[in-house]
Short mmCIF file of C-alpha atoms and ligand atoms in Angstrom, two decimals:
data_model
loop_
_atom_site.label_atom_id
_atom_site.label_comp_id
_atom_site.label_asym_id
_atom_site.label_seq_id
_atom_site.Cartn_x
_atom_site.Cartn_y
_atom_site.Cartn_z
CA UNK A 11 -38.26 69.95 -20.73
CA UNK A 12 -37.06 72.23 -23.21
CA UNK A 13 -36.56 75.85 -21.81
CA UNK A 14 -39.59 77.74 -22.27
CA UNK A 15 -39.48 81.28 -23.91
CA UNK A 16 -39.74 84.04 -21.10
CA UNK A 17 -41.96 86.18 -22.98
CA UNK A 18 -44.89 84.79 -24.94
CA UNK A 19 -47.96 87.09 -23.95
CA UNK A 20 -48.97 89.70 -21.41
CA UNK A 21 -49.48 87.35 -18.73
CA UNK A 22 -45.85 86.28 -18.65
CA UNK A 23 -44.09 87.88 -15.21
CA UNK A 24 -43.06 86.38 -12.26
CA UNK A 25 -42.04 86.79 -8.63
CA UNK A 26 -39.73 84.13 -9.01
CA UNK A 27 -36.78 85.29 -11.29
CA UNK A 28 -36.48 83.13 -14.09
CA UNK A 29 -39.81 81.36 -14.14
CA UNK A 30 -42.24 82.42 -16.61
CA UNK A 31 -46.10 81.89 -15.32
CA UNK A 32 -47.56 81.09 -18.43
CA UNK A 33 -47.36 77.86 -20.88
CA UNK A 34 -44.64 77.74 -23.44
CA UNK A 35 -46.95 77.15 -26.28
CA UNK A 36 -47.91 80.75 -27.83
CA UNK A 37 -51.70 81.40 -27.27
CA UNK A 38 -52.03 82.19 -30.95
CA UNK A 39 -50.60 78.77 -32.08
CA UNK A 40 -52.90 75.96 -33.09
CA UNK A 41 -52.43 72.76 -30.84
CA UNK A 42 -53.30 69.34 -31.58
CA UNK A 43 -53.84 67.01 -28.73
CA UNK A 44 -52.77 63.22 -29.06
CA UNK A 45 -55.21 60.80 -30.85
CA UNK A 46 -57.31 59.13 -28.09
CA UNK A 47 -56.93 62.13 -25.64
CA UNK A 48 -59.92 61.81 -23.49
CA UNK A 49 -62.04 65.04 -23.08
CA UNK A 50 -64.55 65.01 -20.08
CA UNK A 51 -66.13 67.15 -17.54
CA UNK A 52 -66.33 66.54 -13.61
CA UNK A 53 -68.99 67.20 -10.98
CA UNK A 54 -69.52 65.86 -7.45
CA UNK A 55 -72.52 64.32 -5.73
CA UNK A 56 -73.15 66.78 -3.18
CA UNK A 57 -72.33 69.84 -5.32
CA UNK A 58 -75.11 69.02 -7.93
CA UNK A 59 -77.75 66.09 -6.92
CA UNK A 60 -79.86 67.88 -4.45
CA UNK A 61 -82.53 65.45 -3.33
CA UNK A 62 -80.61 65.32 -0.30
CA UNK A 63 -83.18 63.77 1.73
CA UNK A 64 -85.32 61.97 -0.72
CA UNK A 65 -85.25 58.05 -1.32
CA UNK A 66 -83.58 57.39 1.98
CA UNK A 67 -80.79 59.67 1.51
CA UNK A 68 -79.53 60.89 5.02
CA UNK A 69 -77.27 63.58 6.28
CA UNK A 70 -73.68 63.76 5.31
CA UNK A 71 -70.90 65.61 7.01
CA UNK A 72 -71.96 68.54 4.20
CA UNK A 73 -75.48 68.56 5.33
CA UNK A 74 -74.61 69.00 8.80
CA UNK A 75 -71.91 71.69 7.92
CA UNK A 76 -74.08 73.85 6.06
CA UNK A 77 -76.55 74.21 8.81
CA UNK A 78 -73.64 75.55 11.34
CA UNK A 79 -74.16 79.28 11.46
CA UNK A 80 -71.49 81.23 9.44
CA UNK A 81 -69.62 77.78 7.78
CA UNK A 82 -71.09 78.58 4.34
CA UNK A 83 -71.42 81.70 2.56
CA UNK A 84 -75.12 82.72 3.02
CA UNK A 85 -75.82 79.72 4.74
CA UNK A 86 -76.31 77.54 1.20
CA UNK A 87 -76.89 73.88 1.44
CA UNK A 88 -77.16 71.15 -1.22
CA UNK A 89 -80.68 70.35 -0.51
CA UNK A 90 -81.66 71.26 -4.20
CA UNK A 91 -78.44 72.39 -5.82
CA UNK A 92 -78.80 71.55 -9.66
CA UNK A 93 -81.48 69.02 -8.96
CA UNK A 94 -79.45 66.57 -10.99
CA UNK A 95 -81.10 63.76 -9.17
CA UNK A 96 -84.14 64.15 -11.19
CA UNK A 97 -82.56 65.68 -14.15
CA UNK A 98 -79.82 63.33 -14.76
CA UNK A 99 -81.07 62.12 -18.35
CA UNK A 100 -81.51 65.60 -19.64
CA UNK A 101 -77.86 66.49 -18.09
CA UNK A 102 -76.65 63.39 -19.71
CA UNK A 103 -78.22 64.72 -23.13
CA UNK A 104 -76.36 67.96 -22.48
CA UNK A 105 -72.99 66.19 -22.14
CA UNK A 106 -73.87 64.07 -25.34
CA UNK A 107 -74.21 67.50 -27.02
CA UNK A 108 -71.00 68.81 -25.99
CA UNK A 109 -69.27 65.79 -27.31
CA UNK A 110 -68.03 64.69 -24.03
CA UNK A 111 -65.93 61.28 -24.12
CA UNK A 112 -66.21 60.89 -20.52
CA UNK A 113 -68.01 62.20 -17.26
CA UNK A 114 -66.47 62.08 -13.93
CA UNK A 115 -69.11 62.03 -11.18
CA UNK A 116 -68.96 60.91 -7.65
CA UNK A 117 -71.35 58.45 -5.53
CA UNK A 118 -72.77 59.73 -2.29
CA UNK A 119 -71.90 57.39 0.55
CA UNK A 120 -74.92 58.78 2.33
CA UNK A 121 -77.38 57.74 -0.44
CA UNK A 122 -75.81 54.45 -1.12
CA UNK A 123 -75.58 53.58 2.70
CA UNK A 124 -77.52 55.83 4.51
CA UNK A 125 -76.02 56.87 7.97
CA UNK A 126 -73.26 54.23 6.97
CA UNK A 127 -75.88 51.39 7.31
CA UNK A 128 -77.04 48.93 4.86
CA UNK A 129 -77.40 49.30 1.24
CA UNK A 130 -80.32 51.77 0.10
CA UNK A 131 -81.64 49.84 -2.89
CA UNK A 132 -83.32 53.38 -4.23
CA UNK A 133 -79.94 55.36 -3.62
CA UNK A 134 -77.64 52.75 -5.68
CA UNK A 135 -80.32 52.37 -8.35
CA UNK A 136 -79.75 56.17 -9.21
CA UNK A 137 -76.28 55.62 -10.00
CA UNK A 138 -77.22 52.42 -11.99
CA UNK A 139 -79.46 54.45 -14.15
CA UNK A 140 -77.15 57.37 -14.60
CA UNK A 141 -74.33 54.94 -15.84
CA UNK A 142 -76.87 53.32 -18.36
CA UNK A 143 -77.67 56.63 -19.53
CA UNK A 144 -74.04 57.53 -20.07
CA UNK A 145 -73.45 54.37 -21.86
CA UNK A 146 -76.35 54.84 -24.19
CA UNK A 147 -74.97 57.97 -25.05
CA UNK A 148 -71.40 56.47 -25.30
CA UNK A 149 -70.03 58.31 -22.66
CA UNK A 150 -67.18 56.86 -20.30
CA UNK A 151 -68.39 56.72 -16.73
CA UNK A 152 -65.49 57.70 -14.60
CA UNK A 153 -66.71 56.88 -10.96
CA UNK A 154 -65.34 58.71 -7.90
CA UNK A 155 -66.32 56.84 -4.52
CA UNK A 156 -65.54 59.69 -2.09
CA UNK A 157 -66.03 63.51 -2.83
CA UNK A 158 -66.09 64.49 0.70
CA UNK A 159 -69.76 63.33 1.94
CA UNK A 160 -69.18 61.19 4.73
CA UNK A 161 -72.32 60.07 6.41
CA UNK A 162 -72.99 62.31 9.24
CA UNK A 163 -73.52 59.27 11.52
CA UNK A 164 -70.01 58.15 10.89
CA UNK A 165 -68.68 61.61 11.73
CA UNK A 166 -70.44 61.19 15.02
CA UNK A 167 -68.24 58.15 15.82
CA UNK A 168 -64.97 60.09 14.97
CA UNK A 169 -65.33 60.34 11.08
CA UNK A 170 -61.85 60.00 9.43
CA UNK A 171 -60.15 60.26 12.85
CA UNK A 172 -61.55 56.70 13.53
CA UNK A 173 -59.68 53.90 11.95
CA UNK A 174 -62.87 51.94 11.60
CA UNK A 175 -63.92 54.73 8.98
CA UNK A 176 -61.34 53.30 6.60
CA UNK A 177 -62.84 49.60 6.68
CA UNK A 178 -66.41 51.19 6.35
CA UNK A 179 -65.12 52.79 3.18
CA UNK A 180 -63.79 49.83 1.62
CA UNK A 181 -67.07 48.02 2.30
CA UNK A 182 -69.09 50.78 0.82
CA UNK A 183 -66.83 50.75 -2.31
CA UNK A 184 -67.47 47.01 -2.61
CA UNK A 185 -71.20 47.83 -2.40
CA UNK A 186 -70.90 50.28 -5.04
CA UNK A 187 -69.03 47.88 -7.22
CA UNK A 188 -71.45 44.98 -6.84
CA UNK A 189 -74.07 47.22 -8.49
CA UNK A 190 -72.09 49.18 -11.23
CA UNK A 191 -68.83 46.81 -11.78
CA UNK A 192 -70.47 45.29 -14.79
CA UNK A 193 -70.76 48.58 -16.61
CA UNK A 194 -67.98 50.80 -15.00
CA UNK A 195 -64.33 50.02 -15.64
CA UNK A 196 -62.78 53.20 -14.11
CA UNK A 197 -62.84 53.71 -10.27
CA UNK A 198 -61.12 56.80 -8.63
CA UNK A 199 -61.24 55.91 -4.50
CA UNK A 200 -60.84 59.43 -3.33
CA UNK A 201 -60.92 63.08 -4.47
CA UNK A 202 -58.67 65.25 -2.98
CA UNK A 203 -57.86 63.71 0.53
CA UNK A 204 -55.88 67.11 1.29
CA UNK A 205 -59.16 68.72 1.38
CA UNK A 206 -60.85 66.00 3.31
CA UNK A 207 -58.22 65.84 5.88
CA UNK A 208 -56.51 69.05 6.65
CA UNK A 209 -58.74 71.54 5.17
CA UNK A 210 -61.63 69.70 7.16
CA UNK A 211 -60.24 68.78 10.42
CA UNK A 212 -57.16 71.08 10.75
CA UNK A 213 -58.33 74.13 9.03
CA UNK A 214 -62.19 73.69 9.66
CA UNK A 215 -63.11 75.36 6.66
CA UNK A 216 -64.61 72.38 5.06
CA UNK A 217 -67.12 69.68 6.88
CA UNK A 218 -67.11 68.64 9.62
CA UNK A 219 -65.07 71.78 10.45
CA UNK A 220 -62.73 70.62 13.08
CA UNK A 221 -59.71 72.53 13.92
CA UNK A 222 -57.10 70.11 15.23
CA UNK A 223 -53.71 69.30 14.01
CA UNK A 224 -53.85 66.01 15.33
CA UNK A 225 -57.08 65.41 13.80
CA UNK A 226 -56.12 66.47 10.38
CA UNK A 227 -53.20 64.18 10.37
CA UNK A 228 -55.21 61.19 11.84
CA UNK A 229 -57.73 61.75 8.82
CA UNK A 230 -55.15 62.05 6.21
CA UNK A 231 -53.85 58.49 7.27
CA UNK A 232 -57.00 56.88 7.71
CA UNK A 233 -58.09 58.25 4.03
CA UNK A 234 -55.07 56.83 2.71
CA UNK A 235 -55.48 53.49 4.48
CA UNK A 236 -59.52 53.63 3.17
CA UNK A 237 -58.01 54.34 -0.33
CA UNK A 238 -55.55 51.13 -0.12
CA UNK A 239 -58.08 48.85 1.30
CA UNK A 240 -60.81 49.90 -1.05
CA UNK A 241 -58.19 49.63 -4.04
CA UNK A 242 -57.29 46.09 -2.88
CA UNK A 243 -60.76 45.14 -3.05
CA UNK A 244 -61.50 46.34 -6.13
CA UNK A 245 -58.50 44.74 -7.75
CA UNK A 246 -59.42 41.52 -6.21
CA UNK A 247 -62.86 41.82 -7.84
CA UNK A 248 -61.76 43.27 -11.00
CA UNK A 249 -58.14 42.63 -12.08
CA UNK A 250 -58.05 44.45 -15.24
CA UNK A 251 -60.31 47.63 -14.00
CA UNK A 252 -58.48 50.83 -14.32
CA UNK A 253 -58.15 52.06 -10.72
CA UNK A 254 -56.66 55.30 -9.20
CA UNK A 255 -57.07 58.28 -6.88
CA UNK A 256 -57.21 61.92 -7.44
CA UNK A 257 -55.00 64.19 -5.53
CA UNK A 258 -54.92 68.37 -5.67
CA UNK A 259 -51.63 69.04 -6.39
CA UNK A 260 -49.71 72.31 -6.28
CA UNK A 261 -46.51 73.99 -7.48
CA UNK A 262 -44.80 75.91 -4.55
CA UNK A 263 -42.06 78.36 -5.10
CA UNK A 264 -40.03 80.32 -2.92
CA UNK A 265 -40.16 83.78 -3.12
CA UNK A 266 -36.54 84.51 -2.85
CA UNK A 267 -34.81 81.16 -4.34
CA UNK A 268 -31.58 82.50 -2.80
CA UNK A 269 -33.10 82.75 0.39
CA UNK A 270 -32.78 79.48 2.56
CA UNK A 271 -35.90 80.20 4.75
CA UNK A 272 -38.06 80.80 1.64
CA UNK A 273 -36.71 77.69 0.30
CA UNK A 274 -37.76 75.96 3.69
CA UNK A 275 -41.03 77.36 3.25
CA UNK A 276 -41.64 76.14 -0.16
CA UNK A 277 -40.29 72.60 0.87
CA UNK A 278 -42.70 72.40 4.03
CA UNK A 279 -45.69 73.25 1.92
CA UNK A 280 -44.76 70.93 -0.91
CA UNK A 281 -44.28 68.21 1.80
CA UNK A 282 -47.53 68.86 3.59
CA UNK A 283 -49.77 69.27 0.43
CA UNK A 284 -48.25 67.14 -2.23
CA UNK A 285 -45.85 64.56 -1.01
CA UNK A 286 -47.60 63.71 2.17
CA UNK A 287 -50.02 61.74 -0.13
CA UNK A 288 -47.90 61.06 -3.22
CA UNK A 289 -45.41 59.18 -1.21
CA UNK A 290 -47.08 56.89 0.73
CA UNK A 291 -49.40 55.95 -2.47
CA UNK A 292 -46.62 55.66 -4.71
CA UNK A 293 -43.41 55.00 -2.61
CA UNK A 294 -44.85 53.43 0.54
CA UNK A 295 -43.75 55.73 2.89
CA UNK A 296 -44.31 59.19 4.44
CA UNK A 297 -41.39 61.75 3.58
CA UNK A 298 -38.72 61.67 6.16
CA UNK A 299 -38.37 65.49 6.24
CA UNK A 300 -42.18 65.70 6.87
CA UNK A 301 -41.71 63.24 9.70
CA UNK A 302 -39.12 65.53 11.14
CA UNK A 303 -41.27 68.59 10.77
CA UNK A 304 -44.16 67.04 12.47
CA UNK A 305 -41.84 65.70 15.21
CA UNK A 306 -40.33 69.26 15.78
CA UNK A 307 -44.14 70.49 16.73
CA UNK A 308 -44.77 67.32 18.81
CA UNK A 309 -46.96 65.61 16.41
CA UNK A 310 -44.55 62.63 16.04
CA UNK A 311 -46.97 60.74 18.63
CA UNK A 312 -49.99 61.05 16.38
CA UNK A 313 -47.93 59.38 13.52
CA UNK A 314 -47.10 56.56 16.00
CA UNK A 315 -50.46 55.92 17.11
CA UNK A 316 -52.32 56.15 13.70
CA UNK A 317 -49.76 54.41 11.56
CA UNK A 318 -50.00 50.58 12.32
CA UNK A 319 -47.56 47.93 10.92
CA UNK A 320 -48.57 47.20 7.51
CA UNK A 321 -50.52 50.18 6.64
CA UNK A 322 -48.16 51.53 4.33
CA UNK A 323 -47.95 48.34 2.27
CA UNK A 324 -51.83 48.48 1.72
CA UNK A 325 -51.80 52.34 1.02
CA UNK A 326 -49.18 51.44 -1.83
CA UNK A 327 -51.47 48.83 -3.31
CA UNK A 328 -50.56 49.52 -7.13
CA UNK A 329 -52.71 51.96 -9.30
CA UNK A 330 -53.27 52.28 -12.77
CA UNK A 331 -54.07 56.10 -12.85
CA UNK A 332 -53.18 59.26 -11.03
CA UNK A 333 -55.62 61.96 -11.30
CA UNK A 334 -54.15 65.39 -10.89
CA UNK A 335 -56.42 68.23 -9.84
CA UNK A 336 -54.73 71.78 -10.71
CA UNK A 337 -56.19 75.21 -9.95
CA UNK A 338 -52.98 77.28 -9.24
CA UNK A 339 -49.62 77.28 -7.41
CA UNK A 340 -48.09 79.64 -4.90
CA UNK A 341 -45.04 81.58 -3.92
CA UNK A 342 -44.27 81.39 -0.38
CA UNK A 343 -41.87 82.98 2.24
CA UNK A 344 -41.64 83.60 6.09
CA UNK A 345 -41.71 87.08 5.32
CA UNK A 346 -44.98 88.92 5.46
CA UNK A 347 -46.40 89.97 2.11
CA UNK A 348 -47.40 93.60 1.08
CA UNK A 349 -51.00 92.37 0.68
CA UNK A 350 -52.97 89.22 1.01
CA UNK A 351 -54.66 87.02 -1.59
CA UNK A 352 -58.08 86.13 -0.57
CA UNK A 353 -58.58 82.75 -1.76
CA UNK A 354 -60.72 81.37 1.14
CA UNK A 355 -64.48 81.56 1.44
CA UNK A 356 -65.47 84.70 3.17
CA UNK A 357 -67.43 83.02 5.95
CA UNK A 358 -67.68 84.41 9.53
CA UNK A 359 -66.98 80.86 11.41
CA UNK A 360 -63.24 81.11 12.41
CA UNK A 361 -60.89 78.79 10.29
CA UNK A 362 -57.05 77.89 11.17
CA UNK A 363 -54.24 77.10 9.02
CA UNK A 364 -54.60 73.84 7.05
CA UNK A 365 -50.90 73.14 7.66
CA UNK A 366 -49.66 70.94 10.79
CA UNK A 367 -46.09 72.20 10.76
CA UNK A 368 -45.74 75.35 8.67
CA UNK A 369 -46.20 78.07 11.18
CA UNK A 370 -45.13 81.55 9.76
CA UNK A 371 -45.39 80.44 6.27
CA UNK A 372 -46.99 83.26 4.26
CA UNK A 373 -48.33 83.17 0.45
CA UNK A 374 -47.14 86.03 -1.52
CA UNK A 375 -49.42 87.47 -4.34
CA UNK A 376 -47.56 87.52 -7.58
CA UNK A 377 -48.23 89.70 -10.83
CA UNK A 378 -50.69 87.26 -12.06
CA UNK A 379 -54.57 87.57 -12.92
CA UNK A 380 -56.90 86.19 -10.41
CA UNK A 381 -60.14 84.44 -10.83
CA UNK A 382 -63.48 85.46 -8.88
CA UNK A 383 -62.16 83.62 -5.77
CA UNK A 384 -58.57 85.29 -5.93
CA UNK A 385 -57.02 82.27 -7.11
CA UNK A 386 -53.98 83.09 -9.37
CA UNK A 387 -53.91 82.14 -12.96
CA UNK A 388 -50.81 80.25 -13.42
CA UNK A 389 -51.04 77.74 -16.29
CA UNK A 390 -47.44 77.01 -16.36
CA UNK A 391 -47.50 75.41 -13.08
CA UNK A 392 -49.31 72.67 -14.55
CA UNK A 393 -46.86 72.03 -16.93
CA UNK A 394 -44.19 71.81 -14.46
CA UNK A 395 -46.16 69.87 -12.09
CA UNK A 396 -47.24 67.05 -14.67
CA UNK A 397 -43.35 66.84 -15.39
CA UNK A 398 -42.39 66.45 -11.89
CA UNK A 399 -45.02 63.93 -11.15
CA UNK A 400 -44.01 62.07 -14.01
CA UNK A 401 -40.40 62.05 -13.53
CA UNK A 402 -40.54 61.62 -9.94
CA UNK A 403 -43.29 59.12 -9.27
CA UNK A 404 -45.45 57.82 -12.17
CA UNK A 405 -43.18 57.09 -15.31
CA UNK A 406 -41.29 54.17 -13.51
CA UNK A 407 -44.44 52.66 -12.37
CA UNK A 408 -46.14 52.77 -15.84
CA UNK A 409 -49.15 55.00 -14.21
CA UNK A 410 -50.94 57.23 -16.57
CA UNK A 411 -51.84 60.94 -15.61
CA UNK A 412 -55.13 62.44 -16.25
CA UNK A 413 -55.82 66.18 -15.28
CA UNK A 414 -59.36 65.16 -13.31
CA UNK A 415 -60.12 68.60 -12.50
CA UNK A 416 -59.22 72.09 -13.70
CA UNK A 417 -61.26 75.27 -14.15
CA UNK A 418 -62.20 78.79 -12.76
CA UNK A 419 -64.89 80.79 -11.20
CA UNK A 420 -65.73 84.21 -12.83
CA UNK A 421 -68.40 86.26 -12.28
CA UNK A 422 -70.68 85.54 -15.51
CA UNK A 423 -72.75 88.23 -17.17
CA UNK A 424 -76.14 86.93 -18.54
CA UNK A 425 -76.99 88.81 -21.91
CA UNK A 426 -80.51 89.87 -22.57
CA UNK A 427 -80.66 86.78 -24.80
CA UNK A 428 -79.75 84.42 -21.79
CA UNK A 429 -76.27 83.69 -23.23
CA UNK A 430 -73.13 83.90 -21.42
CA UNK A 431 -70.02 85.16 -23.02
CA UNK A 432 -67.39 84.15 -20.61
CA UNK A 433 -64.46 84.47 -22.41
CA UNK A 434 -62.11 84.55 -19.19
CA UNK A 435 -63.00 80.87 -18.54
CA UNK A 436 -62.57 80.07 -22.09
CA UNK A 437 -59.14 81.65 -21.98
CA UNK A 438 -58.32 79.88 -18.49
CA UNK A 439 -59.26 76.40 -19.90
CA UNK A 440 -57.23 77.03 -23.37
CA UNK A 441 -54.06 78.20 -21.64
CA UNK A 442 -53.97 75.19 -19.10
CA UNK A 443 -54.62 72.89 -22.16
CA UNK A 444 -51.65 74.46 -23.87
CA UNK A 445 -49.76 73.83 -20.43
CA UNK A 446 -50.80 70.04 -20.80
CA UNK A 447 -49.83 69.93 -24.16
CA UNK A 448 -46.27 71.27 -23.11
CA UNK A 449 -46.28 68.53 -20.55
CA UNK A 450 -46.96 65.95 -23.31
CA UNK A 451 -44.38 67.41 -25.77
CA UNK A 452 -42.06 66.99 -22.80
CA UNK A 453 -42.77 63.31 -22.54
CA UNK A 454 -45.31 63.20 -19.84
CA UNK A 455 -48.03 60.48 -20.21
CA UNK A 456 -51.10 62.64 -19.88
CA UNK A 457 -54.16 61.11 -21.36
CA UNK A 458 -57.34 63.19 -20.67
CA UNK A 459 -58.86 66.25 -19.20
CA UNK A 460 -61.76 66.88 -17.14
CA UNK A 461 -63.35 70.38 -17.16
CA UNK A 462 -64.39 71.65 -13.62
CA UNK A 463 -67.25 71.91 -13.93
CA UNK A 464 -69.77 70.61 -16.26
CA UNK A 465 -72.57 72.95 -14.33
CA UNK A 466 -72.35 75.79 -12.00
CA UNK A 467 -72.80 74.14 -8.47
CA UNK A 468 -72.49 74.20 -4.97
CA UNK A 469 -69.04 75.16 -4.40
CA UNK A 470 -68.70 74.20 -0.79
CA UNK A 471 -67.91 76.83 1.75
CA UNK A 472 -68.81 79.57 -0.90
CA UNK A 473 -72.05 78.04 -1.59
CA UNK A 474 -73.77 79.31 -4.83
CA UNK A 475 -71.84 82.58 -4.92
CA UNK A 476 -69.06 81.08 -7.33
CA UNK A 477 -69.65 79.40 -10.66
CA UNK A 478 -67.44 77.21 -12.17
CA UNK A 479 -69.63 75.56 -14.88
CA UNK A 480 -69.14 75.79 -18.92
CA UNK A 481 -72.77 75.39 -18.33
CA UNK A 482 -74.91 77.96 -16.54
CA UNK A 483 -77.49 76.74 -14.17
CA UNK A 484 -80.37 79.16 -13.25
CA UNK A 485 -81.06 78.20 -9.63
CA UNK A 486 -84.59 79.45 -9.73
CA UNK A 487 -85.71 77.64 -12.80
CA UNK A 488 -83.01 75.02 -13.18
CA UNK A 489 -82.56 75.89 -16.73
CA UNK A 490 -79.08 74.97 -18.29
CA UNK A 491 -77.38 77.25 -20.72
CA UNK A 492 -74.31 76.50 -22.45
CA UNK A 493 -71.58 79.24 -21.98
CA UNK A 494 -69.31 80.47 -24.47
CA UNK A 495 -66.62 78.42 -23.01
CA UNK A 496 -68.81 75.26 -23.27
CA UNK A 497 -69.51 75.58 -26.75
CA UNK A 498 -65.73 76.24 -27.48
CA UNK A 499 -64.85 73.11 -25.32
CA UNK A 500 -67.43 70.95 -27.24
CA UNK A 501 -65.45 72.04 -30.48
CA UNK A 502 -62.01 71.48 -28.88
CA UNK A 503 -63.37 67.98 -27.80
CA UNK A 504 -64.76 67.06 -31.21
CA UNK A 505 -61.68 68.05 -33.14
CA UNK A 506 -58.82 67.30 -30.49
CA UNK A 507 -57.46 70.65 -31.64
CA UNK A 508 -57.08 73.88 -29.61
CA UNK A 509 -57.51 76.83 -32.06
CA UNK A 510 -55.47 80.05 -31.79
CA UNK A 511 -56.80 82.08 -28.79
CA UNK A 512 -57.87 85.33 -29.78
CA UNK A 513 -56.44 88.47 -28.05
CA UNK A 514 -59.71 89.61 -26.98
CA UNK A 515 -60.15 86.28 -25.00
CA UNK A 516 -56.86 86.27 -23.62
CA UNK A 517 -57.55 90.23 -22.56
CA UNK A 518 -60.64 88.76 -20.60
CA UNK A 519 -58.46 87.42 -17.82
CA UNK A 520 -58.31 89.94 -15.36
CA UNK A 521 -55.16 92.25 -15.35
CA UNK A 522 -52.21 91.50 -13.32
CA UNK A 523 -53.50 91.75 -9.66
CA UNK A 524 -50.61 94.00 -8.52
CA UNK A 525 -51.39 96.63 -11.19
CA UNK A 526 -55.19 96.71 -10.13
CA UNK A 527 -56.24 100.15 -8.25
C1 FCB B 844 -61.80 71.12 -5.94
C2 FCB B 844 -62.82 70.33 -5.60
C3 FCB B 844 -64.15 70.54 -6.32
C4 FCB B 844 -64.66 72.09 -6.77
C5 FCB B 844 -63.33 72.61 -7.04
C6 FCB B 844 -63.39 73.98 -7.40
O1 FCB B 844 -60.88 71.35 -5.02
O2 FCB B 844 -62.76 68.73 -6.02
O3 FCB B 844 -65.25 69.82 -5.69
O4 FCB B 844 -64.94 72.65 -5.57
O5 FCB B 844 -62.35 72.57 -6.51
#
């Protein structure tokens, strides 16, 4: 990549000397994305569907987790959510109004195969109708098979720590393909396996809320195996389908790049967040340094137990597309920071570190704006991440990249006329699109962008307290209102052009957090 100017606008500042934290393309430039660039929005079944016990659907781990005292803010659950199960036709019309070329949604395993048992015709029929509705509106259906909602009955048999769950997942993938494969050509096996393993089985912050390093590692490997088995099965059925997986990836910088300990901290987080999935999927092996770190804390036995001969060949079954979800990066060190970021849901149930072998590594806040979840706004990181993934993993394998999620929670203000002028979210998306443009200019094969999210929805352990939508949902009335960011996004999607970002919109991002009183 060509070096970026270090001063482009007021957000440029860094705890990492020499690293600008914003994208290269100035915010007041007009940017044209390549022809054919795909514009979409993303959601997930449990976050929007509601109808959690309708037409045969039974509990997923999230239904059960939401009932655990103190696990989710306000004890919120997905029983009703955005009632998308009943309002899907109106929601598709809304997407068409926004000019979306594609819609990324997930199928609920608990709806398709309640309790992990036989196929539920009413459950699968919902997705069939949704796909028809999308196609009628010329919106490409982009199906994700697993966005964290394992049937609770399978969790009671060990969940993802049970190797058998990987085989059950491949069967479920085949069932969904039986029903939708004649109309759906793009398949994502898993969304963000880091979250459904380490955040869920080691940190205990997500369902099923277990807090064990062994369980997280075992879950991660079995998720990888399920991905590989499902990919092979889908490839056998549909050789020309577009198959892939979505990973949440981060950019980790040492607080002091001259300090070997800080560099070690960054290496560990990179290994335990990014490479623990990138390497088995794309190189057919777990990273050597990760295995060493795990052995040092006595976790090599877990790896020996769960990784069977032949697994890595299955896991590295070729894919066509890698989905990248990016929200922010982080600066890390073994030193204690002066203050902490509070980026996790404020719940009363205790949680642990998600990292099995990074004791003592600490995240340091940088002089960056933050969202309503105290997540730093770091668009430059997305450009660096895409370049890195392209150069180290995907280019030589001919794998296309899509940014399958990116977006931000802000405390939206509803005006008297019901409108929402979310210039902060608009600026957030704008700056990240500029970062993608930087990556494309540097030669990275990025083919599309999905705003997270189409609708305000159930933000997992944060419940309904945080809103990510480019469309507002009034949870009392289920009324949908397109926010300013949604109107702007519709224009961008229609023209393929990002217009200059007004200074006032840029200023709507929070001031750098270290200058906040
Ligand atoms: C991602 C999830 C998505 C949503 C966003 C904010 O990690 O995939 O469901 O919660 O974060």
